[in-house]
PDB file of C-alpha atoms in Angstrom:
ATOM      1  CA  MET A1025       0.000   0.000   0.000  1.00  0.00           C
ATOM      2  CA  LYS A1026       0.965   3.636  -0.397  1.00  0.00           C
ATOM      3  CA  LEU A1027       0.620   5.484   2.889  1.00  0.00           C
ATOM      4  CA  LEU A1028       0.969   9.087   4.047  1.00  0.00           C
ATOM      5  CA  ILE A1029       2.074   9.979   7.582  1.00  0.00           C
ATOM      6  CA  VAL A1030       1.472  13.548   8.765  1.00  0.00           C
ATOM      7  CA  GLU A1031       3.095  13.763  12.213  1.00  0.00           C
ATOM      8  CA  ASP A1032       4.954  16.716  13.734  1.00  0.00           C
ATOM      9  CA  ASP A1033       7.010  14.552  16.110  1.00  0.00           C
ATOM     10  CA  LYS A1034       9.842  13.775  13.717  1.00  0.00           C
ATOM     11  CA  GLU A1035      11.155  10.855  15.758  1.00  0.00           C
ATOM     12  CA  ALA A1036       7.717   9.266  15.912  1.00  0.00           C
ATOM     13  CA  ALA A1037       7.199   9.873  12.190  1.00  0.00           C
ATOM     14  CA  ALA A1038      10.552   8.306  11.342  1.00  0.00           C
ATOM     15  CA  TYR A1039       9.763   5.298  13.541  1.00  0.00           C
ATOM     16  CA  LEU A1040       6.378   4.794  11.905  1.00  0.00           C
ATOM     17  CA  LYS A1041       7.778   5.226   8.420  1.00  0.00           C
ATOM     18  CA  ARG A1042      10.494   2.650   9.067  1.00  0.00           C
ATOM     19  CA  ALA A1043       8.074   0.166  10.651  1.00  0.00           C
ATOM     20  CA  LEU A1044       5.516   0.463   7.851  1.00  0.00           C
ATOM     21  CA  SER A1045       8.199   0.271   5.171  1.00  0.00           C
ATOM     22  CA  GLU A1046       9.595  -2.896   6.737  1.00  0.00           C
ATOM     23  CA  VAL A1047       6.261  -4.665   6.218  1.00  0.00           C
ATOM     24  CA  GLY A1048       6.225  -3.698   2.547  1.00  0.00           C
ATOM     25  CA  HIS A1049       4.397  -0.379   2.330  1.00  0.00           C
ATOM     26  CA  THR A1050       5.466   2.693   0.384  1.00  0.00           C
ATOM     27  CA  VAL A1051       5.420   5.580   2.849  1.00  0.00           C
ATOM     28  CA  ASP A1052       5.547   9.366   2.499  1.00  0.00           C
ATOM     29  CA  ALA A1053       5.991  11.390   5.693  1.00  0.00           C
ATOM     30  CA  THR A1054       5.844  15.066   6.568  1.00  0.00           C
ATOM     31  CA  SER A1055       5.884  17.017   9.821  1.00  0.00           C
ATOM     32  CA  THR A1056       3.879  20.123   8.855  1.00  0.00           C
ATOM     33  CA  GLY A1057       0.208  20.642   8.240  1.00  0.00           C
ATOM     34  CA  ARG A1058       0.801  22.658   5.079  1.00  0.00           C
ATOM     35  CA  ASN A1059       2.852  19.930   3.418  1.00  0.00           C
ATOM     36  CA  GLY A1060       0.446  17.314   4.711  1.00  0.00           C
ATOM     37  CA  LEU A1061      -2.477  19.079   3.077  1.00  0.00           C
ATOM     38  CA  MET A1062      -0.617  19.417  -0.231  1.00  0.00           C
ATOM     39  CA  LEU A1063       0.262  15.712  -0.269  1.00  0.00           C
ATOM     40  CA  ALA A1064      -3.155  14.496   0.911  1.00  0.00           C
ATOM     41  CA  ALA A1065      -4.958  16.592  -1.688  1.00  0.00           C
ATOM     42  CA  GLY A1066      -2.513  16.128  -4.541  1.00  0.00           C
ATOM     43  CA  GLU A1067      -1.349  12.516  -4.300  1.00  0.00           C
ATOM     44  CA  THR A1068      -3.162   9.190  -4.240  1.00  0.00           C
ATOM     45  CA  TYR A1069      -2.836   7.120  -1.054  1.00  0.00           C
ATOM     46  CA  ASP A1070      -4.467   3.984   0.289  1.00  0.00           C
ATOM     47  CA  VAL A1071      -4.529   5.296   3.874  1.00  0.00           C
ATOM     48  CA  ILE A1072      -3.539   8.581   5.539  1.00  0.00           C
ATOM     49  CA  ILE A1073      -2.212   8.558   9.123  1.00  0.00           C
ATOM     50  CA  LEU A1074      -2.904  12.053  10.430  1.00  0.00           C
ATOM     51  CA  ASP A1075      -1.877  13.685  13.701  1.00  0.00           C
ATOM     52  CA  ARG A1076      -4.410  16.164  15.097  1.00  0.00           C
ATOM     53  CA  MET A1077      -1.975  18.675  16.591  1.00  0.00           C
ATOM     54  CA  LEU A1078       0.166  20.043  13.760  1.00  0.00           C
ATOM     55  CA  PRO A1079       2.010  23.296  13.069  1.00  0.00           C
ATOM     56  CA  GLU A1080       0.665  25.687  10.413  1.00  0.00           C
ATOM     57  CA  ILE A1081      -2.553  23.769   9.725  1.00  0.00           C
ATOM     58  CA  ASP A1082      -4.054  21.411  12.313  1.00  0.00           C
ATOM     59  CA  GLY A1083      -5.156  17.889  11.468  1.00  0.00           C
ATOM     60  CA  LEU A1084      -8.899  18.538  11.618  1.00  0.00           C
ATOM     61  CA  ALA A1085      -8.562  21.480   9.214  1.00  0.00           C
ATOM     62  CA  ILE A1086      -6.651  19.231   6.806  1.00  0.00           C
ATOM     63  CA  LEU A1087      -9.315  16.563   7.134  1.00  0.00           C
ATOM     64  CA  ARG A1088     -12.219  18.935   6.526  1.00  0.00           C
ATOM     65  CA  THR A1089     -10.443  20.487   3.548  1.00  0.00           C
ATOM     66  CA  ILE A1090      -9.685  17.234   1.748  1.00  0.00           C
ATOM     67  CA  ARG A1091     -13.181  15.874   2.395  1.00  0.00           C
ATOM     68  CA  ALA A1092     -14.710  19.072   1.013  1.00  0.00           C
ATOM     69  CA  SER A1093     -12.568  18.671  -2.113  1.00  0.00           C
ATOM     70  CA  GLY A1094     -13.780  15.113  -2.654  1.00  0.00           C
ATOM     71  CA  VAL A1095     -10.796  13.115  -1.318  1.00  0.00           C
ATOM     72  CA  LYS A1096     -12.209   9.890   0.124  1.00  0.00           C
ATOM     73  CA  THR A1097      -8.949   8.239   1.232  1.00  0.00           C
ATOM     74  CA  PRO A1098      -9.412   6.512   4.625  1.00  0.00           C
ATOM     75  CA  VAL A1099      -7.882   8.580   7.435  1.00  0.00           C
ATOM     76  CA  LEU A1100      -6.586   7.244  10.751  1.00  0.00           C
ATOM     77  CA  LEU A1101      -6.333  10.076  13.271  1.00  0.00           C
ATOM     78  CA  LEU A1102      -3.517   9.989  15.836  1.00  0.00           C
ATOM     79  CA  THR A1103      -3.822  12.175  18.917  1.00  0.00           C
ATOM     80  CA  ALA A1104      -3.011  12.617  22.575  1.00  0.00           C
ATOM     81  CA  LEU A1105      -6.574  13.909  23.024  1.00  0.00           C
ATOM     82  CA  GLY A1106      -8.480  10.842  24.147  1.00  0.00           C
ATOM     83  CA  GLY A1107     -11.748  12.311  25.406  1.00  0.00           C
ATOM     84  CA  ILE A1108     -15.062  11.223  23.932  1.00  0.00           C
ATOM     85  CA  ASP A1109     -15.759  14.724  22.608  1.00  0.00           C
ATOM     86  CA  ASP A1110     -12.346  14.783  20.916  1.00  0.00           C
ATOM     87  CA  ARG A1111     -12.983  11.431  19.222  1.00  0.00           C
ATOM     88  CA  VAL A1112     -16.450  12.493  18.124  1.00  0.00           C
ATOM     89  CA  GLU A1113     -15.095  15.769  16.710  1.00  0.00           C
ATOM     90  CA  GLY A1114     -12.453  13.891  14.727  1.00  0.00           C
ATOM     91  CA  LEU A1115     -14.894  11.380  13.311  1.00  0.00           C
ATOM     92  CA  GLU A1116     -17.450  14.035  12.430  1.00  0.00           C
ATOM     93  CA  ALA A1117     -14.734  15.995  10.613  1.00  0.00           C
ATOM     94  CA  GLY A1118     -14.350  13.039   8.262  1.00  0.00           C
ATOM     95  CA  GLY A1119     -11.991  10.673  10.067  1.00  0.00           C
ATOM     96  CA  ASP A1120     -12.468   6.941   9.596  1.00  0.00           C
ATOM     97  CA  ASP A1121     -10.689   5.701  12.728  1.00  0.00           C
ATOM     98  CA  TYR A1122      -9.056   7.105  15.842  1.00  0.00           C
ATOM     99  CA  LEU A1123      -5.989   5.982  17.776  1.00  0.00           C
ATOM    100  CA  VAL A1124      -4.915   7.625  21.038  1.00  0.00           C
ATOM    101  CA  LYS A1125      -1.247   8.087  21.891  1.00  0.00           C
ATOM    102  CA  PRO A1126       0.652   6.207  23.186  1.00  0.00           C
ATOM    103  CA  PHE A1127      -0.342   3.216  21.085  1.00  0.00           C
ATOM    104  CA  ALA A1128       1.055  -0.198  20.203  1.00  0.00           C
ATOM    105  CA  LEU A1129       2.523  -0.500  16.730  1.00  0.00           C
ATOM    106  CA  ALA A1130       0.697  -3.797  16.208  1.00  0.00           C
ATOM    107  CA  GLU A1131      -2.629  -2.045  16.779  1.00  0.00           C
ATOM    108  CA  LEU A1132      -1.767   0.749  14.331  1.00  0.00           C
ATOM    109  CA  LEU A1133      -0.804  -1.820  11.677  1.00  0.00           C
ATOM    110  CA  ALA A1134      -4.048  -3.695  12.239  1.00  0.00           C
ATOM    111  CA  ARG A1135      -6.130  -0.521  11.960  1.00  0.00           C
ATOM    112  CA  VAL A1136      -4.332   0.586   8.789  1.00  0.00           C
ATOM    113  CA  ASN A1137      -4.936  -2.834   7.218  1.00  0.00           C
ATOM    114  CA  ALA A1138      -8.593  -2.753   8.251  1.00  0.00           C
ATOM    115  CA  LEU A1139      -9.099   0.685   6.684  1.00  0.00           C
ATOM    116  CA  ALA A1140      -7.415  -0.437   3.462  1.00  0.00           C
ATOM    117  CA  ARG A1141      -9.796  -3.409   3.210  1.00  0.00           C
ATOM    118  CA  ARG A1142     -12.895  -1.236   3.312  1.00  0.00           C
ATOM    119  CA  PRO A1143     -14.755  -1.021   0.009  1.00  0.00           C
ATOM    120  CA  PRO A1144     -14.606   2.360  -1.736  1.00  0.00           C
ATOM    121  CA  THR A1145     -17.089   4.852  -0.421  1.00  0.00           C
ATOM    122  CA  GLN A1146     -20.093   5.235  -2.683  1.00  0.00           C
ATOM    123  CA  GLU A1147     -21.753   8.519  -3.270  1.00  0.00           C
ATOM    124  CA  VAL A1148     -24.897   8.830  -1.214  1.00  0.00           C
ATOM    125  CA  ARG A1149     -27.785  10.274  -3.194  1.00  0.00           C
ATOM    126  CA  THR A1150     -29.560  13.043  -1.343  1.00  0.00           C
ATOM    127  CA  GLU A1151     -31.876  14.071  -4.189  1.00  0.00           C
ATOM    128  CA  LEU A1152     -34.035  12.134  -6.600  1.00  0.00           C
ATOM    129  CA  SER A1153     -35.385  13.793  -9.709  1.00  0.00           C
ATOM    130  CA  VAL A1154     -37.177  13.291 -13.000  1.00  0.00           C
ATOM    131  CA  ALA A1155     -37.713  16.236 -15.341  1.00  0.00           C
ATOM    132  CA  ASP A1156     -38.565  19.233 -13.095  1.00  0.00           C
ATOM    133  CA  LEU A1157     -39.678  17.070 -10.161  1.00  0.00           C
ATOM    134  CA  ARG A1158     -37.232  17.097  -7.219  1.00  0.00           C
ATOM    135  CA  LEU A1159     -37.346  15.095  -3.985  1.00  0.00           C
ATOM    136  CA  ASP A1160     -34.812  16.061  -1.307  1.00  0.00           C
ATOM    137  CA  LEU A1161     -34.137  13.077   0.958  1.00  0.00           C
ATOM    138  CA  LEU A1162     -32.429  15.149   3.657  1.00  0.00           C
ATOM    139  CA  LYS A1163     -34.875  18.034   3.903  1.00  0.00           C
ATOM    140  CA  ARG A1164     -37.831  15.724   3.130  1.00  0.00           C
ATOM    141  CA  THR A1165     -39.188  18.211   0.618  1.00  0.00           C
ATOM    142  CA  VAL A1166     -40.669  17.874  -2.868  1.00  0.00           C
ATOM    143  CA  THR A1167     -40.834  20.521  -5.577  1.00  0.00           C
ATOM    144  CA  ARG A1168     -41.923  20.624  -9.189  1.00  0.00           C
ATOM    145  CA  GLY A1169     -40.894  23.500 -11.381  1.00  0.00           C
ATOM    146  CA  GLY A1170     -39.504  25.128  -8.253  1.00  0.00           C
ATOM    147  CA  GLN A1171     -42.883  25.066  -6.502  1.00  0.00           C
ATOM    148  CA  ARG A1172     -43.195  23.259  -3.180  1.00  0.00           C
ATOM    149  CA  ILE A1173     -45.524  20.235  -3.056  1.00  0.00           C
ATOM    150  CA  GLU A1174     -46.862  19.284   0.368  1.00  0.00           C
ATOM    151  CA  LEU A1175     -47.093  15.521   0.772  1.00  0.00           C
ATOM    152  CA  GLN A1176     -48.270  13.300   3.582  1.00  0.00           C
ATOM    153  CA  PRO A1177     -45.618  10.844   4.910  1.00  0.00           C
ATOM    154  CA  ARG A1178     -47.074   7.890   2.979  1.00  0.00           C
ATOM    155  CA  GLU A1179     -47.305   9.934  -0.203  1.00  0.00           C
ATOM    156  CA  PHE A1180     -43.665  10.937   0.227  1.00  0.00           C
ATOM    157  CA  GLN A1181     -42.664   7.261   0.584  1.00  0.00           C
ATOM    158  CA  LEU A1182     -44.700   6.376  -2.473  1.00  0.00           C
ATOM    159  CA  LEU A1183     -43.108   9.090  -4.585  1.00  0.00           C
ATOM    160  CA  GLU A1184     -39.626   8.171  -3.346  1.00  0.00           C
ATOM    161  CA  TYR A1185     -40.189   4.572  -4.447  1.00  0.00           C
ATOM    162  CA  LEU A1186     -41.420   5.657  -7.867  1.00  0.00           C
ATOM    163  CA  LEU A1187     -38.443   7.974  -8.326  1.00  0.00           C
ATOM    164  CA  ARG A1188     -35.976   5.262  -7.318  1.00  0.00           C
ATOM    165  CA  HIS A1189     -37.533   3.073 -10.013  1.00  0.00           C
ATOM    166  CA  ALA A1190     -38.078   5.845 -12.562  1.00  0.00           C
ATOM    167  CA  GLY A1191     -38.734   4.561 -16.062  1.00  0.00           C
ATOM    168  CA  ARG A1192     -39.696   1.109 -14.806  1.00  0.00           C
ATOM    169  CA  VAL A1193     -43.135  -0.295 -14.145  1.00  0.00           C
ATOM    170  CA  VAL A1194     -43.852  -0.926 -10.469  1.00  0.00           C
ATOM    171  CA  THR A1195     -46.692  -3.234  -9.562  1.00  0.00           C
ATOM    172  CA  ARG A1196     -49.331  -2.918  -6.886  1.00  0.00           C
ATOM    173  CA  THR A1197     -47.687  -5.792  -5.001  1.00  0.00           C
ATOM    174  CA  MET A1198     -44.293  -4.075  -5.086  1.00  0.00           C
ATOM    175  CA  LEU A1199     -45.825  -0.920  -3.632  1.00  0.00           C
ATOM    176  CA  LEU A1200     -47.714  -2.800  -0.923  1.00  0.00           C
ATOM    177  CA  GLU A1201     -44.532  -4.552   0.185  1.00  0.00           C
ATOM    178  CA  SER A1202     -42.145  -1.611  -0.053  1.00  0.00           C
ATOM    179  CA  VAL A1203     -44.309   1.331   1.037  1.00  0.00           C
ATOM    180  CA  TRP A1204     -46.813  -0.299   3.391  1.00  0.00           C
ATOM    181  CA  ASP A1205     -44.767  -3.365   4.409  1.00  0.00           C
ATOM    182  CA  PHE A1206     -47.741  -5.570   3.526  1.00  0.00           C
ATOM    183  CA  HIS A1207     -46.747  -9.052   2.425  1.00  0.00           C
ATOM    184  CA  PHE A1208     -50.325  -9.970   1.648  1.00  0.00           C
ATOM    185  CA  ASP A1209     -53.154  -8.410  -0.314  1.00  0.00           C
ATOM    186  CA  PRO A1210     -55.305  -6.345   2.098  1.00  0.00           C
ATOM    187  CA  LYS A1211     -58.168  -6.497  -0.421  1.00  0.00           C
ATOM    188  CA  THR A1212     -58.574  -2.717  -0.349  1.00  0.00           C
ATOM    189  CA  ASN A1213     -57.912   0.090  -2.803  1.00  0.00           C
ATOM    190  CA  ILE A1214     -55.278   1.643  -0.529  1.00  0.00           C
ATOM    191  CA  VAL A1215     -52.685   1.837  -3.317  1.00  0.00           C
ATOM    192  CA  GLU A1216     -55.072   3.274  -5.859  1.00  0.00           C
ATOM    193  CA  THR A1217     -56.365   5.893  -3.397  1.00  0.00           C
ATOM    194  CA  HIS A1218     -52.910   7.133  -2.421  1.00  0.00           C
ATOM    195  CA  MET A1219     -51.695   7.053  -6.012  1.00  0.00           C
ATOM    196  CA  SER A1220     -54.649   9.161  -7.131  1.00  0.00           C
ATOM    197  CA  ARG A1221     -53.880  11.767  -4.473  1.00  0.00           C
ATOM    198  CA  LEU A1222     -50.191  11.758  -5.334  1.00  0.00           C
ATOM    199  CA  ARG A1223     -50.829  12.167  -9.041  1.00  0.00           C
ATOM    200  CA  GLY A1224     -53.124  15.071  -8.324  1.00  0.00           C
ATOM    201  CA  LYS A1225     -50.449  16.849  -6.320  1.00  0.00           C
ATOM    202  CA  VAL A1226     -47.554  16.088  -8.683  1.00  0.00           C
ATOM    203  CA  ASP A1227     -49.187  16.446 -12.107  1.00  0.00           C
ATOM    204  CA  ARG A1228     -52.148  18.796 -11.713  1.00  0.00           C
ATOM    205  CA  GLY A1229     -51.555  22.135 -13.426  1.00  0.00           C
ATOM    206  CA  HIS A1230     -48.562  20.925 -15.449  1.00  0.00           C
ATOM    207  CA  ALA A1231     -48.423  20.476 -19.190  1.00  0.00           C
ATOM    208  CA  HIS A1232     -46.888  17.002 -18.958  1.00  0.00           C
ATOM    209  CA  GLU A1233     -47.836  14.157 -16.663  1.00  0.00           C
ATOM    210  CA  LEU A1234     -44.990  12.255 -15.011  1.00  0.00           C
ATOM    211  CA  ILE A1235     -46.913   9.466 -13.261  1.00  0.00           C
ATOM    212  CA  HIS A1236     -48.737   7.049 -15.553  1.00  0.00           C
ATOM    213  CA  THR A1237     -50.960   4.011 -15.102  1.00  0.00           C
ATOM    214  CA  VAL A1238     -49.871   0.962 -17.062  1.00  0.00           C
ATOM    215  CA  ARG A1239     -53.090  -0.937 -17.530  1.00  0.00           C
ATOM    216  CA  GLY A1240     -52.939  -4.435 -16.116  1.00  0.00           C
ATOM    217  CA  ALA A1241     -49.403  -3.942 -14.802  1.00  0.00           C
ATOM    218  CA  GLY A1242     -49.022  -1.022 -12.397  1.00  0.00           C
ATOM    219  CA  TYR A1243     -47.532   2.459 -12.509  1.00  0.00           C
ATOM    220  CA  VAL A1244     -44.510   4.190 -13.986  1.00  0.00           C
ATOM    221  CA  LEU A1245     -42.916   7.574 -13.335  1.00  0.00           C
ATOM    222  CA  ARG A1246     -41.027   8.715 -16.414  1.00  0.00           C
ATOM    223  CA  GLU A1247     -39.750  11.678 -18.358  1.00  0.00           C
ATOM    224  CA  PRO A1248     -42.306  13.384 -20.622  1.00  0.00           C
ATOM    225  CA  ASP A1249     -42.486  11.998 -24.163  1.00  0.00           C
TER     226      ASP A1249
END
């Protein structure tokens, strides 16, 4: 693996670099926050070992900066600050793991290996959209053409499911199982009733309908023809 060590204690950094190199890793090391930021943002590493207390730019500032720029390299934070609040702050800043000084080299090696085995982070979708219809998963809001649409919780779930399967037909059974958690037919028109209300809120007053009934099959939410 290719590793980066950002540690202002030069003796500790040299020790870590030697130990990690001896087990076969390629290691870059720097003792300043400024150089650490340049390397972390400009080079490709498998894992970054980052001290919190650094000259020029502290470790958390480096971490927040590289995360904001899209760098997803796993980061192991090293620090003498072992309080719960300190660990929480480091993890919330974008750290993947936390090791308090003094530590055993064997534990650091194990944590570095564990971070390197993690699958690549996938982008988490926070918005679903088709045409001018937008559903914000974080704010729990829906707009069409920039205008807010007020939905009941079940209608929101229904629309979210349709958007996640946009362009594909979803059946009544699929909706019962996924939106209502029914694994049987309740013998009611619960799906049809909610779908009618949702279509009224989403499509009424617009030139193009987005939600369509597929006779004998179910429903589809798709781009206008």
